[in-house]
Amino acid sequence: MKSRDIRKLFTEFFEERRHVALSSSSLIPPDPTVLLTTAGMQQMTPFFLGLEKPPHNRLTSIQKSFRTDDIEEIGDESHCTFFEMLGNFSVGDYFKREAIQLAWELSTGPFQLPPERIWVTVHPEDDVARAIWRDEIGIPPERIQDDPEDFWGPVGETGPCGPNSELYYDRYYEPGGDTQGGPMGDSGERYVEFWNLVFMEFNKLKDGTLVPLPSQNVDTGMGLERISLVLQ
């Protein structure tokens, strides 16, 4: 599957589910707290904070992004400085349940990823997301792992943030084989995190206080290069 086909499939999947596609914003953002655009959610920040009305409460985009915070990992099989982030967003519409359902539907449907090769992580205190993956999606409990780092954001010192849930692909899966402890136990390149579902429900202030946002929102990010690695 060529990268242009992945972009097209992703965008059309969410447009069919009433998401409005937005163009990528500039790599040089209007947000003064960051030097460069590092995530697809940055152009959504005014919507999440309730400062501006979004063109629709369901959005999708393919955002050009640039990061240096993991510069020491650049050059391995899954880290780039410049990349494209495929994302779907909800501004006060759906939340954890539908975000998880949509991610699973696209991953195992149009992208045709074998369900048995997908693992997920959740924040240790997010019992809701864990229950949805286990009881509604049907992922076995042993393939749902706690990750204390599953709390995303904000992009700068302040701004929208919240717990997240990540999807990993087992590149070397063998039926009945050794899982090497799953994503949390793997120190190599076996498990590739290809999609991050962020449940944006807080605004972090300068003093570190987490204040509930005006609405519960969803911000997801799927790296084009990573999903290309998996699909190709």
GROMACS .gro file of N, CA and C in nm, residues 64-156:
model
  279
   64LYS      N    1   0.177   1.798   0.896
   64LYS     CA    2   0.322   1.795   0.887
   64LYS      C    3   0.379   1.834   1.024
   65SER      N    4   0.469   1.753   1.077
   65SER     CA    5   0.517   1.772   1.214
   65SER      C    6   0.669   1.759   1.220
   66PHE      N    7   0.727   1.825   1.319
   66PHE     CA    8   0.873   1.823   1.338
   66PHE      C    9   0.902   1.814   1.487
   67ARG      N   10   0.982   1.714   1.527
   67ARG     CA   11   1.013   1.695   1.668
   67ARG      C   12   1.162   1.673   1.690
   68THR      N   13   1.209   1.724   1.803
   68THR     CA   14   1.348   1.699   1.842
   68THR      C   15   1.358   1.646   1.984
   69ASP      N   16   1.244   1.628   2.053
   69ASP     CA   17   1.251   1.586   2.193
   69ASP      C   18   1.301   1.442   2.208
   70ASP      N   19   1.291   1.362   2.100
   70ASP     CA   20   1.346   1.226   2.106
   70ASP      C   21   1.463   1.212   2.007
   71ILE      N   22   1.544   1.318   1.998
   71ILE     CA   23   1.651   1.325   1.899
   71ILE      C   24   1.750   1.209   1.913
   72GLU      N   25   1.769   1.159   2.034
   72GLU     CA   26   1.866   1.050   2.055
   72GLU      C   27   1.819   0.920   1.989
   73GLU      N   28   1.689   0.910   1.958
   73GLU     CA   29   1.637   0.788   1.897
   73GLU      C   30   1.626   0.798   1.745
   74ILE      N   31   1.654   0.916   1.691
   74ILE     CA   32   1.645   0.935   1.546
   74ILE      C   33   1.744   0.842   1.476
   75GLY      N   34   1.697   0.775   1.373
   75GLY     CA   35   1.784   0.686   1.298
   75GLY      C   36   1.752   0.540   1.319
   76ASP      N   37   1.667   0.509   1.419
   76ASP     CA   38   1.624   0.370   1.433
   76ASP      C   39   1.509   0.346   1.334
   77GLU      N   40   1.435   0.238   1.355
   77GLU     CA   41   1.333   0.201   1.258
   77GLU      C   42   1.199   0.272   1.276
   78SER      N   43   1.185   0.355   1.378
   78SER     CA   44   1.053   0.414   1.401
   78SER      C   45   1.054   0.560   1.445
   79HIS      N   46   1.169   0.628   1.439
   79HIS     CA   47   1.174   0.769   1.480
   79HIS      C   48   1.230   0.857   1.368
   80CYS      N   49   1.158   0.965   1.341
   80CYS     CA   50   1.200   1.065   1.243
   80CYS      C   51   1.191   1.203   1.308
   81THR      N   52   1.265   1.300   1.254
   81THR     CA   53   1.246   1.437   1.301
   81THR      C   54   1.124   1.497   1.232
   82PHE      N   55   1.114   1.479   1.100
   82PHE     CA   56   1.001   1.530   1.024
   82PHE      C   57   0.913   1.412   0.983
   83PHE      N   58   0.783   1.428   1.005
   83PHE     CA   59   0.691   1.319   0.970
   83PHE      C   60   0.552   1.377   0.948
   84GLU      N   61   0.460   1.293   0.902
   84GLU     CA   62   0.320   1.332   0.886
   84GLU      C   63   0.235   1.258   0.988
   85MET      N   64   0.146   1.330   1.052
   85MET     CA   65   0.062   1.272   1.156
   85MET      C   66  -0.083   1.267   1.108
   86LEU      N   67  -0.134   1.145   1.093
   86LEU     CA   68  -0.274   1.126   1.058
   86LEU      C   69  -0.354   1.132   1.188
   87GLY      N   70  -0.461   1.209   1.189
   87GLY     CA   71  -0.534   1.224   1.314
   87GLY      C   72  -0.684   1.241   1.295
   88ASN      N   73  -0.759   1.197   1.395
   88ASN     CA   74  -0.901   1.230   1.403
   88ASN      C   75  -0.928   1.294   1.538
   89PHE      N   76  -1.022   1.386   1.540
   89PHE     CA   77  -1.044   1.470   1.658
   89PHE      C   78  -1.193   1.485   1.685
   90SER      N   79  -1.225   1.490   1.813
   90SER     CA   80  -1.361   1.517   1.856
   90SER      C   81  -1.358   1.634   1.953
   91VAL      N   82  -1.439   1.734   1.927
   91VAL     CA   83  -1.449   1.850   2.016
   91VAL      C   84  -1.585   1.843   2.085
   92GLY      N   85  -1.588   1.779   2.201
   92GLY     CA   86  -1.711   1.768   2.278
   92GLY      C   87  -1.815   1.675   2.218
   93ASP      N   88  -1.776   1.588   2.126
   93ASP     CA   89  -1.870   1.494   2.066
   93ASP      C   90  -1.848   1.357   2.129
   94TYR      N   91  -1.776   1.268   2.061
   94TYR     CA   92  -1.751   1.136   2.120
   94TYR      C   93  -1.627   1.140   2.210
   95PHE      N   94  -1.611   1.035   2.290
   95PHE     CA   95  -1.497   1.032   2.382
   95PHE      C   96  -1.430   0.894   2.374
   96LYS      N   97  -1.402   0.833   2.484
   96LYS     CA   98  -1.317   0.713   2.485
   96LYS      C   99  -1.376   0.598   2.405
   97ARG      N  100  -1.502   0.569   2.426
   97ARG     CA  101  -1.561   0.450   2.364
   97ARG      C  102  -1.552   0.456   2.212
   98GLU      N  103  -1.601   0.564   2.153
   98GLU     CA  104  -1.603   0.569   2.007
   98GLU      C  105  -1.463   0.589   1.950
   99ALA      N  106  -1.376   0.660   2.021
   99ALA     CA  107  -1.238   0.676   1.974
   99ALA      C  108  -1.170   0.540   1.962
  100ILE      N  109  -1.189   0.457   2.063
  100ILE     CA  110  -1.132   0.322   2.062
  100ILE      C  111  -1.196   0.237   1.954
  101GLN      N  112  -1.328   0.245   1.940
  101GLN     CA  113  -1.398   0.165   1.840
  101GLN      C  114  -1.354   0.203   1.699
  102LEU      N  115  -1.340   0.333   1.672
  102LEU     CA  116  -1.298   0.378   1.540
  102LEU      C  117  -1.156   0.332   1.508
  103ALA      N  118  -1.067   0.341   1.606
  103ALA     CA  119  -0.929   0.299   1.584
  103ALA      C  120  -0.922   0.149   1.553
  104TRP      N  121  -0.998   0.071   1.626
  104TRP     CA  122  -0.999  -0.073   1.604
  104TRP      C  123  -1.060  -0.107   1.468
  105GLU      N  124  -1.169  -0.039   1.434
  105GLU     CA  125  -1.236  -0.066   1.307
  105GLU      C  126  -1.145  -0.039   1.189
  106LEU      N  127  -1.074   0.074   1.190
  106LEU     CA  128  -0.985   0.107   1.079
  106LEU      C  129  -0.865   0.013   1.075
  107SER      N  130  -0.809  -0.017   1.192
  107SER     CA  131  -0.688  -0.100   1.197
  107SER      C  132  -0.713  -0.241   1.146
  108THR      N  133  -0.823  -0.301   1.190
  108THR     CA  134  -0.850  -0.440   1.154
  108THR      C  135  -0.939  -0.454   1.031
  109GLY      N  136  -1.000  -0.342   0.987
  109GLY     CA  137  -1.086  -0.343   0.869
  109GLY      C  138  -1.009  -0.301   0.746
  110PRO      N  139  -1.019  -0.174   0.706
  110PRO     CA  140  -0.950  -0.129   0.585
  110PRO      C  141  -0.799  -0.155   0.584
  111PHE      N  142  -0.732  -0.140   0.698
  111PHE     CA  143  -0.588  -0.166   0.701
  111PHE      C  144  -0.555  -0.314   0.714
  112GLN      N  145  -0.653  -0.396   0.750
  112GLN     CA  146  -0.640  -0.541   0.752
  112GLN      C  147  -0.525  -0.590   0.842
  113LEU      N  148  -0.503  -0.525   0.954
  113LEU     CA  149  -0.403  -0.573   1.049
  113LEU      C  150  -0.461  -0.691   1.127
  114PRO      N  151  -0.389  -0.800   1.139
  114PRO     CA  152  -0.440  -0.916   1.214
  114PRO      C  153  -0.464  -0.878   1.361
  115PRO      N  154  -0.583  -0.898   1.413
  115PRO     CA  155  -0.614  -0.858   1.551
  115PRO      C  156  -0.520  -0.918   1.654
  116GLU      N  157  -0.475  -1.041   1.630
  116GLU     CA  158  -0.391  -1.108   1.728
  116GLU      C  159  -0.251  -1.046   1.739
  117ARG      N  160  -0.217  -0.957   1.646
  117ARG     CA  161  -0.085  -0.894   1.650
  117ARG      C  162  -0.090  -0.753   1.712
  118ILE      N  163  -0.208  -0.711   1.755
  118ILE     CA  164  -0.222  -0.577   1.814
  118ILE      C  165  -0.227  -0.586   1.965
  119TRP      N  166  -0.143  -0.506   2.031
  119TRP     CA  167  -0.142  -0.488   2.176
  119TRP      C  168  -0.180  -0.345   2.205
  120VAL      N  169  -0.230  -0.318   2.326
  120VAL     CA  170  -0.262  -0.181   2.364
  120VAL      C  171  -0.207  -0.152   2.503
  121THR      N  172  -0.178  -0.025   2.526
  121THR     CA  173  -0.141   0.020   2.660
  121THR      C  174  -0.242   0.126   2.704
  122VAL      N  175  -0.258   0.136   2.835
  122VAL     CA  176  -0.347   0.237   2.894
  122VAL      C  177  -0.278   0.296   3.016
  123HIS      N  178  -0.323   0.414   3.056
  123HIS     CA  179  -0.273   0.471   3.181
  123HIS      C  180  -0.320   0.383   3.297
  124PRO      N  181  -0.234   0.357   3.396
  124PRO     CA  182  -0.271   0.267   3.506
  124PRO      C  183  -0.400   0.304   3.578
  125GLU      N  184  -0.439   0.432   3.577
  125GLU     CA  185  -0.560   0.474   3.646
  125GLU      C  186  -0.682   0.483   3.555
  126ASP      N  187  -0.663   0.450   3.427
  126ASP     CA  188  -0.774   0.462   3.332
  126ASP      C  189  -0.847   0.328   3.319
  127ASP      N  190  -0.930   0.299   3.418
  127ASP     CA  191  -1.005   0.174   3.416
  127ASP      C  192  -1.112   0.172   3.308
  128VAL      N  193  -1.158   0.290   3.267
  128VAL     CA  194  -1.262   0.297   3.164
  128VAL      C  195  -1.208   0.248   3.029
  129ALA      N  196  -1.094   0.304   2.987
  129ALA     CA  197  -1.035   0.262   2.860
  129ALA      C  198  -0.998   0.114   2.863
  130ARG      N  199  -0.944   0.069   2.976
  130ARG     CA  200  -0.905  -0.072   2.988
  130ARG      C  201  -1.028  -0.163   2.970
  131ALA      N  202  -1.139  -0.125   3.032
  131ALA     CA  203  -1.260  -0.206   3.023
  131ALA      C  204  -1.317  -0.208   2.881
  132ILE      N  205  -1.308  -0.095   2.811
  132ILE     CA  206  -1.358  -0.091   2.673
  132ILE      C  207  -1.277  -0.184   2.584
  133TRP      N  208  -1.145  -0.178   2.595
  133TRP     CA  209  -1.059  -0.266   2.515
  133TRP      C  210  -1.089  -0.413   2.546
  134ARG      N  211  -1.105  -0.443   2.673
  134ARG     CA  212  -1.122  -0.582   2.716
  134ARG      C  213  -1.263  -0.635   2.689
  135ASP      N  214  -1.364  -0.562   2.733
  135ASP     CA  215  -1.501  -0.613   2.733
  135ASP      C  216  -1.578  -0.584   2.605
  136GLU      N  217  -1.545  -0.474   2.535
  136GLU     CA  218  -1.619  -0.437   2.414
  136GLU      C  219  -1.543  -0.471   2.286
  137ILE      N  220  -1.414  -0.445   2.285
  137ILE     CA  221  -1.334  -0.478   2.167
  137ILE      C  222  -1.294  -0.624   2.169
  138GLY      N  223  -1.271  -0.678   2.289
  138GLY     CA  224  -1.240  -0.819   2.301
  138GLY      C  225  -1.093  -0.853   2.302
  139ILE      N  226  -1.007  -0.755   2.330
  139ILE     CA  227  -0.864  -0.785   2.341
  139ILE      C  228  -0.838  -0.859   2.472
  140PRO      N  229  -0.767  -0.971   2.467
  140PRO     CA  230  -0.739  -1.047   2.590
  140PRO      C  231  -0.665  -0.960   2.693
  141PRO      N  232  -0.697  -0.975   2.819
  141PRO     CA  233  -0.633  -0.893   2.924
  141PRO      C  234  -0.482  -0.896   2.919
  142GLU      N  235  -0.422  -1.009   2.877
  142GLU     CA  236  -0.276  -1.016   2.875
  142GLU      C  237  -0.214  -0.932   2.764
  143ARG      N  238  -0.296  -0.884   2.670
  143ARG     CA  239  -0.245  -0.794   2.566
  143ARG      C  240  -0.284  -0.649   2.592
  144ILE      N  241  -0.330  -0.620   2.712
  144ILE     CA  242  -0.358  -0.483   2.757
  144ILE      C  243  -0.263  -0.453   2.871
  145GLN      N  244  -0.171  -0.361   2.850
  145GLN     CA  245  -0.068  -0.334   2.949
  145GLN      C  246  -0.077  -0.191   3.004
  146ASP      N  247  -0.043  -0.176   3.131
  146ASP     CA  248  -0.038  -0.044   3.192
  146ASP      C  249   0.093   0.024   3.157
  147ASP      N  250   0.085   0.152   3.124
  147ASP     CA  251   0.204   0.232   3.098
  147ASP      C  252   0.190   0.364   3.172
  148PRO      N  253   0.269   0.387   3.277
  148PRO     CA  254   0.260   0.511   3.355
  148PRO      C  255   0.285   0.636   3.272
  149GLU      N  256   0.349   0.621   3.156
  149GLU     CA  257   0.378   0.736   3.070
  149GLU      C  258   0.263   0.767   2.975
  150ASP      N  259   0.155   0.692   2.982
  150ASP     CA  260   0.041   0.717   2.895
  150ASP      C  261  -0.042   0.836   2.945
  151PHE      N  262   0.022   0.951   2.943
  151PHE     CA  263  -0.045   1.079   2.970
  151PHE      C  264   0.020   1.180   2.877
  152TRP      N  265  -0.059   1.230   2.781
  152TRP     CA  266  -0.001   1.311   2.674
  152TRP      C  267  -0.022   1.460   2.697
  153GLY      N  268   0.084   1.537   2.667
  153GLY     CA  269   0.074   1.682   2.664
  153GLY      C  270   0.101   1.748   2.797
  154PRO      N  271   0.093   1.881   2.794
  154PRO     CA  272   0.063   1.963   2.676
  154PRO      C  273   0.183   1.977   2.583
  155VAL      N  274   0.162   2.041   2.468
  155VAL     CA  275   0.271   2.062   2.372
  155VAL      C  276   0.377   2.151   2.432
  156GLY      N  277   0.335   2.262   2.494
  156GLY     CA  278   0.429   2.352   2.561
  156GLY      C  279   0.419   2.335   2.712
   0.00000   0.00000   0.00000
